[in-house]
mmCIF file with all atom_site columns, C-alpha atoms in Angstrom:
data_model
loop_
_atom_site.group_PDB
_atom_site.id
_atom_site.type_symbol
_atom_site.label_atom_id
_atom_site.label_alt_id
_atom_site.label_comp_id
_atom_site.label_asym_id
_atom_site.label_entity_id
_atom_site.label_seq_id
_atom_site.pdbx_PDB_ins_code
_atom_site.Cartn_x
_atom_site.Cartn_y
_atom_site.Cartn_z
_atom_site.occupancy
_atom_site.B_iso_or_equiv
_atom_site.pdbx_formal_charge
_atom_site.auth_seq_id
_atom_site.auth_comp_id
_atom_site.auth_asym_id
_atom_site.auth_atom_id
_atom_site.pdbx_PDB_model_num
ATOM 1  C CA . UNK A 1 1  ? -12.442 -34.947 14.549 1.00 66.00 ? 1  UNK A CA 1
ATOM 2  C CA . UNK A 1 2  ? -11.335 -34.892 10.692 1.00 83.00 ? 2  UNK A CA 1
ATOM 3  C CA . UNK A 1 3  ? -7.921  -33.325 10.951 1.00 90.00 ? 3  UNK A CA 1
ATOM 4  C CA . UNK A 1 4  ? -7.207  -34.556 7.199  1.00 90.00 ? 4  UNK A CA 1
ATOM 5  C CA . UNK A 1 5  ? -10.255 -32.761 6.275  1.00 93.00 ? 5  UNK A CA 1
ATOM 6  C CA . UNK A 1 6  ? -9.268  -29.230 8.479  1.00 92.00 ? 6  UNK A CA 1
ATOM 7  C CA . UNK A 1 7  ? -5.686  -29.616 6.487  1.00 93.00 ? 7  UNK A CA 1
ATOM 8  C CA . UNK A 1 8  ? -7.486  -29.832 3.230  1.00 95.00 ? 8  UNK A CA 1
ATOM 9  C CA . UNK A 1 9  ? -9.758  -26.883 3.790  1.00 95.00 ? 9  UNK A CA 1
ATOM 10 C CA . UNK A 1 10 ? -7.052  -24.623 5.564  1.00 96.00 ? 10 UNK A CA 1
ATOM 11 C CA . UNK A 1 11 ? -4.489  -25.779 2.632  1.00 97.00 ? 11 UNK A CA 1
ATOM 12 C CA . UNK A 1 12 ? -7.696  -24.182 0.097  1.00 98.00 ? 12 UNK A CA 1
ATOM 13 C CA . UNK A 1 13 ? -7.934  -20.829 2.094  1.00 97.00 ? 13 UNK A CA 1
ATOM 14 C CA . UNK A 1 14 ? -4.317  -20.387 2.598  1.00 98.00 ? 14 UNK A CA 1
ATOM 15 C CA . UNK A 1 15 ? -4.263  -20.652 -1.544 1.00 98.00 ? 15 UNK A CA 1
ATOM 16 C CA . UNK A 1 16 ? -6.963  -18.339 -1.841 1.00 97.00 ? 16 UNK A CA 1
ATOM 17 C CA . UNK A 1 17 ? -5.843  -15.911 1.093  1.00 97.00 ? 17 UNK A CA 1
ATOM 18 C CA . UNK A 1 18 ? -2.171  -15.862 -0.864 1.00 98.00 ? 18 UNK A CA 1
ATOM 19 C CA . UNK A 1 19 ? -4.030  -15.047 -4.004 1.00 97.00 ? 19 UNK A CA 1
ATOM 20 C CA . UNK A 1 20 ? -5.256  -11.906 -2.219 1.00 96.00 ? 20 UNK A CA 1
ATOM 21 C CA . UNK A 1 21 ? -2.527  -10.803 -0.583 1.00 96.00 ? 21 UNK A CA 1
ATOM 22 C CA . UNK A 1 22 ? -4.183  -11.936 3.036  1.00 97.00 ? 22 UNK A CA 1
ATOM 23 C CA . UNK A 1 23 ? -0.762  -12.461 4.887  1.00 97.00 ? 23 UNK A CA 1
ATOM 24 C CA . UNK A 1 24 ? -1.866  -12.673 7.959  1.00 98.00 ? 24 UNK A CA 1
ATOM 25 C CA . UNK A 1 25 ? -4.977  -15.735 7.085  1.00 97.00 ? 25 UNK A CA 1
ATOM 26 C CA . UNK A 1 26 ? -1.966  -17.354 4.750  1.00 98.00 ? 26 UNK A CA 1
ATOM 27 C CA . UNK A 1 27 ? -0.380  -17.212 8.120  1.00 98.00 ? 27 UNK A CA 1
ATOM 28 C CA . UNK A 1 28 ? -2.956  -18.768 10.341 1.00 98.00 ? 28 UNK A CA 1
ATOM 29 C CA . UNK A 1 29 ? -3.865  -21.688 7.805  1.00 98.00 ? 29 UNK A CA 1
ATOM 30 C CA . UNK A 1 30 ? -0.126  -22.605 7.256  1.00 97.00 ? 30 UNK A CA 1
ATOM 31 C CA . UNK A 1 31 ? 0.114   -22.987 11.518 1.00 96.00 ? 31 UNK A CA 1
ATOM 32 C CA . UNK A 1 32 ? -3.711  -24.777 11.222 1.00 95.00 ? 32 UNK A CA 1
ATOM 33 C CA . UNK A 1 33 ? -1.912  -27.179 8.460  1.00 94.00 ? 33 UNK A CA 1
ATOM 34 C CA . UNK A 1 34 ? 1.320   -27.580 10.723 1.00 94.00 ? 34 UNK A CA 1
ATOM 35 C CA . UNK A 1 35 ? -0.751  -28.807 13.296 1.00 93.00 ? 35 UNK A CA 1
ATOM 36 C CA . UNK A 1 36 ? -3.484  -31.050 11.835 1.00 90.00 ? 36 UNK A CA 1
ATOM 37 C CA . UNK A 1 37 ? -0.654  -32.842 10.451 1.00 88.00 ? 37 UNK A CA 1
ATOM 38 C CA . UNK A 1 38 ? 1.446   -33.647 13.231 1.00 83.00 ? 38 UNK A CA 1
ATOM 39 C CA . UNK A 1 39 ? -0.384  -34.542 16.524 1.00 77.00 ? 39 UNK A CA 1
ATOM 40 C CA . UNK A 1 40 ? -3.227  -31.707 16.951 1.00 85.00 ? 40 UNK A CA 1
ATOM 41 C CA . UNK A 1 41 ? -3.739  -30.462 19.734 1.00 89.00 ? 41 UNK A CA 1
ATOM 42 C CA . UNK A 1 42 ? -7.451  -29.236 19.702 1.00 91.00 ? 42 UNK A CA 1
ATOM 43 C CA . UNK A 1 43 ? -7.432  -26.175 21.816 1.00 94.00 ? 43 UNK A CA 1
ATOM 44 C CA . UNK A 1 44 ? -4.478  -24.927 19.669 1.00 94.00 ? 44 UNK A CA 1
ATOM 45 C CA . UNK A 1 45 ? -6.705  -25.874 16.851 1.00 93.00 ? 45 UNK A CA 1
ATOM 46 C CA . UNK A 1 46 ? -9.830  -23.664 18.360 1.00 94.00 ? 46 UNK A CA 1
ATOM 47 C CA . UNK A 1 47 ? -7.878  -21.046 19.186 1.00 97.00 ? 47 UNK A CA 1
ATOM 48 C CA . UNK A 1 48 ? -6.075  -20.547 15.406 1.00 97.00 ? 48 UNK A CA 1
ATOM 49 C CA . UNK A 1 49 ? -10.089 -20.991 13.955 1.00 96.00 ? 49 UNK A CA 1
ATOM 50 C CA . UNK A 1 50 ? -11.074 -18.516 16.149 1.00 98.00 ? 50 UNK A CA 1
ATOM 51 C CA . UNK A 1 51 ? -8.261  -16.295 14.870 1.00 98.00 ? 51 UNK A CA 1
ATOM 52 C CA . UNK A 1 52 ? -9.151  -17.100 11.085 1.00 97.00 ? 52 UNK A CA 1
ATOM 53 C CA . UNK A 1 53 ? -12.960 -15.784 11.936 1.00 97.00 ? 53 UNK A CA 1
ATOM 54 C CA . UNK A 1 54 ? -10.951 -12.703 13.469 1.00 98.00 ? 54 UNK A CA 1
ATOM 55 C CA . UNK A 1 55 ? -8.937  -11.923 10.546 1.00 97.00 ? 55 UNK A CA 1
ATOM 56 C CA . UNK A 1 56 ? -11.694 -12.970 7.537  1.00 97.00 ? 56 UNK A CA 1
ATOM 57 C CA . UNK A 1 57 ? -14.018 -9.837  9.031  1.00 98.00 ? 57 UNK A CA 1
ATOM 58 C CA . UNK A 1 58 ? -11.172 -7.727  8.701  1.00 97.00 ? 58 UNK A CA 1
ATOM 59 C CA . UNK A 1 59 ? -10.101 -8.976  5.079  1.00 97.00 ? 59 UNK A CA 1
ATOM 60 C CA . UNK A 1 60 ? -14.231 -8.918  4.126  1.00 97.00 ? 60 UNK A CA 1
ATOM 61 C CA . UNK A 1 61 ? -13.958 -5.549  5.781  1.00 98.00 ? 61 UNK A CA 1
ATOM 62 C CA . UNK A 1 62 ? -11.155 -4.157  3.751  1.00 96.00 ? 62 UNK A CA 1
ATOM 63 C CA . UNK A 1 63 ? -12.340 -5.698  -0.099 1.00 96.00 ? 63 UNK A CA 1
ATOM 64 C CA . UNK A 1 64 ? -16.106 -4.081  1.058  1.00 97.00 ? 64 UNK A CA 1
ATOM 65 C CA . UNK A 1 65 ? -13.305 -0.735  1.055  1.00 97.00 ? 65 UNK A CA 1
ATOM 66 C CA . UNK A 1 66 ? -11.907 -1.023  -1.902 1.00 96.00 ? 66 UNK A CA 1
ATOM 67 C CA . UNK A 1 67 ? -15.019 -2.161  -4.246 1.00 96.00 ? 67 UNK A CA 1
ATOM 68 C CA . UNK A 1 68 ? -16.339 0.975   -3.279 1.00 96.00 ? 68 UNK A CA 1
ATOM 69 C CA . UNK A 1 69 ? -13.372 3.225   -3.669 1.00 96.00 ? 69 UNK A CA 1
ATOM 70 C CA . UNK A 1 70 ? -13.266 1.638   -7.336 1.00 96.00 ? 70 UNK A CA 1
ATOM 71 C CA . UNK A 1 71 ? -17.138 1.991   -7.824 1.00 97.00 ? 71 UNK A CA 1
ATOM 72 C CA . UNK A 1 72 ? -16.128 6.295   -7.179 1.00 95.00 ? 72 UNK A CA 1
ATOM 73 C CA . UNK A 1 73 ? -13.531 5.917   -9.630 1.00 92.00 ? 73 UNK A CA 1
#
């Protein structure tokens, strides 16, 4: 288990989630980049992954929305 790596790529989607305005995924990486750096625990880990896969069909979900209500503009 690469928990330097998971706080790298949860630190990138946080940034990217922020850009966005995806609270609720800034959310989940900041508590994925809490935990990677102190002493993980993995099913905490799992659990907060499972809750970014969750929240990213949601956020795909809702830009899918709004591309198209701008494509009717």
């Amino acid at each position: 288990r690469n928990f330097t790596q998971m706080n790298y790529i949860a630190h990138g989607l946080k940034g990217s989630s922020a850009a966005i305005a995806a609270t609720k995924l800034v959310e989940i990486c900041q508590a994925i980049e809490t935990l990677s750096i102190s002493e993980p625990n993995v099913l905490d880990l799992q659990h907060l992954i499972q809750q970014i896969e969750v929240e990213f069909e949601q956020v795909k979900l809702a830009l899918e929305q709004e591309r198209q209500r701008l494509e009717t503009l």
